[in-house]
């Protein structure tokens, strides 16, 4: 917290994005603490207080919509 200038008031952050490898393991996180966004935090950099699961549908290489913006 001190390294990034995060106050005790903003010590609990929110995950904005995370990487995910083919094994389903998360490598790095982008998190927001108050108004401060910190990118590329590893699991060793954070302490999980509340863990919420979510899912992602698999991406298929033959999906015609893949790679197009809506």
Short mmCIF file of C-alpha atoms in Angstrom, two decimals:
data_model
loop_
_atom_site.label_atom_id
_atom_site.label_comp_id
_atom_site.label_asym_id
_atom_site.label_seq_id
_atom_site.Cartn_x
_atom_site.Cartn_y
_atom_site.Cartn_z
CA UNK A 1 0.00 0.00 0.00
CA UNK A 2 2.76 2.39 0.91
CA UNK A 3 4.61 1.65 -2.33
CA UNK A 4 1.63 2.84 -4.39
CA UNK A 5 0.41 5.59 -2.06
CA UNK A 6 -2.79 3.79 -1.10
CA UNK A 7 -4.36 4.98 2.14
CA UNK A 8 -5.79 2.66 4.78
CA UNK A 9 -9.22 4.00 3.80
CA UNK A 10 -8.78 2.57 0.26
CA UNK A 11 -7.00 -0.64 1.28
CA UNK A 12 -9.69 -2.91 -0.17
CA UNK A 13 -9.50 -2.87 -3.95
CA UNK A 14 -11.63 -4.07 -6.81
CA UNK A 15 -10.40 -6.32 -9.61
CA UNK A 16 -10.83 -4.59 -12.97
CA UNK A 17 -9.24 -7.30 -15.13
CA UNK A 18 -7.19 -10.48 -14.80
CA UNK A 19 -5.25 -12.70 -17.14
CA UNK A 20 -6.25 -16.33 -17.54
CA UNK A 21 -4.11 -19.08 -19.03
CA UNK A 22 -5.33 -22.28 -20.68
CA UNK A 23 -5.14 -24.11 -17.34
CA UNK A 24 -7.55 -21.62 -15.77
CA UNK A 25 -4.88 -20.00 -13.61
CA UNK A 26 -4.75 -16.25 -13.11
CA UNK A 27 -1.35 -14.67 -13.69
CA UNK A 28 -1.79 -10.96 -13.07
CA UNK A 29 -4.49 -8.58 -11.92
CA UNK A 30 -5.36 -4.95 -12.66
CA UNK A 31 -6.98 -3.47 -9.55
CA UNK A 32 -8.51 -0.19 -8.41
CA UNK A 33 -7.96 1.18 -4.90
CA UNK A 34 -9.96 4.38 -4.46
CA UNK A 35 -8.95 6.52 -7.46
CA UNK A 36 -5.68 4.62 -8.01
CA UNK A 37 -5.44 1.88 -10.66
CA UNK A 38 -2.53 -0.54 -10.34
CA UNK A 39 -1.75 -2.90 -13.19
CA UNK A 40 0.05 -6.26 -13.30
CA UNK A 41 -0.23 -7.23 -9.64
CA UNK A 42 0.63 -10.85 -8.94
CA UNK A 43 -1.07 -13.11 -6.42
CA UNK A 44 1.86 -12.46 -4.06
CA UNK A 45 1.11 -8.70 -4.21
CA UNK A 46 -2.47 -8.99 -2.96
CA UNK A 47 -4.36 -10.49 -0.06
CA UNK A 48 -7.75 -11.90 -0.98
CA UNK A 49 -10.51 -10.78 1.40
CA UNK A 50 -13.65 -11.55 -0.61
CA UNK A 51 -13.50 -13.94 -3.54
CA UNK A 52 -16.32 -14.01 -6.05
CA UNK A 53 -16.32 -16.48 -8.88
CA UNK A 54 -17.47 -15.85 -12.39
CA UNK A 55 -17.23 -17.62 -15.70
CA UNK A 56 -16.17 -16.93 -19.23
CA UNK A 57 -17.56 -18.76 -22.24
CA UNK A 58 -14.86 -20.54 -24.25
CA UNK A 59 -13.52 -18.70 -27.28
CA UNK A 60 -13.60 -20.65 -30.50
CA UNK A 61 -11.18 -19.92 -33.33
CA UNK A 62 -13.88 -20.68 -35.92
CA UNK A 63 -16.40 -18.20 -34.42
CA UNK A 64 -17.22 -15.65 -37.19
CA UNK A 65 -17.95 -12.97 -34.57
CA UNK A 66 -14.57 -13.31 -32.89
CA UNK A 67 -12.37 -10.30 -33.47
CA UNK A 68 -15.18 -8.00 -34.56
CA UNK A 69 -16.33 -5.07 -32.47
CA UNK A 70 -19.98 -4.43 -31.83
#
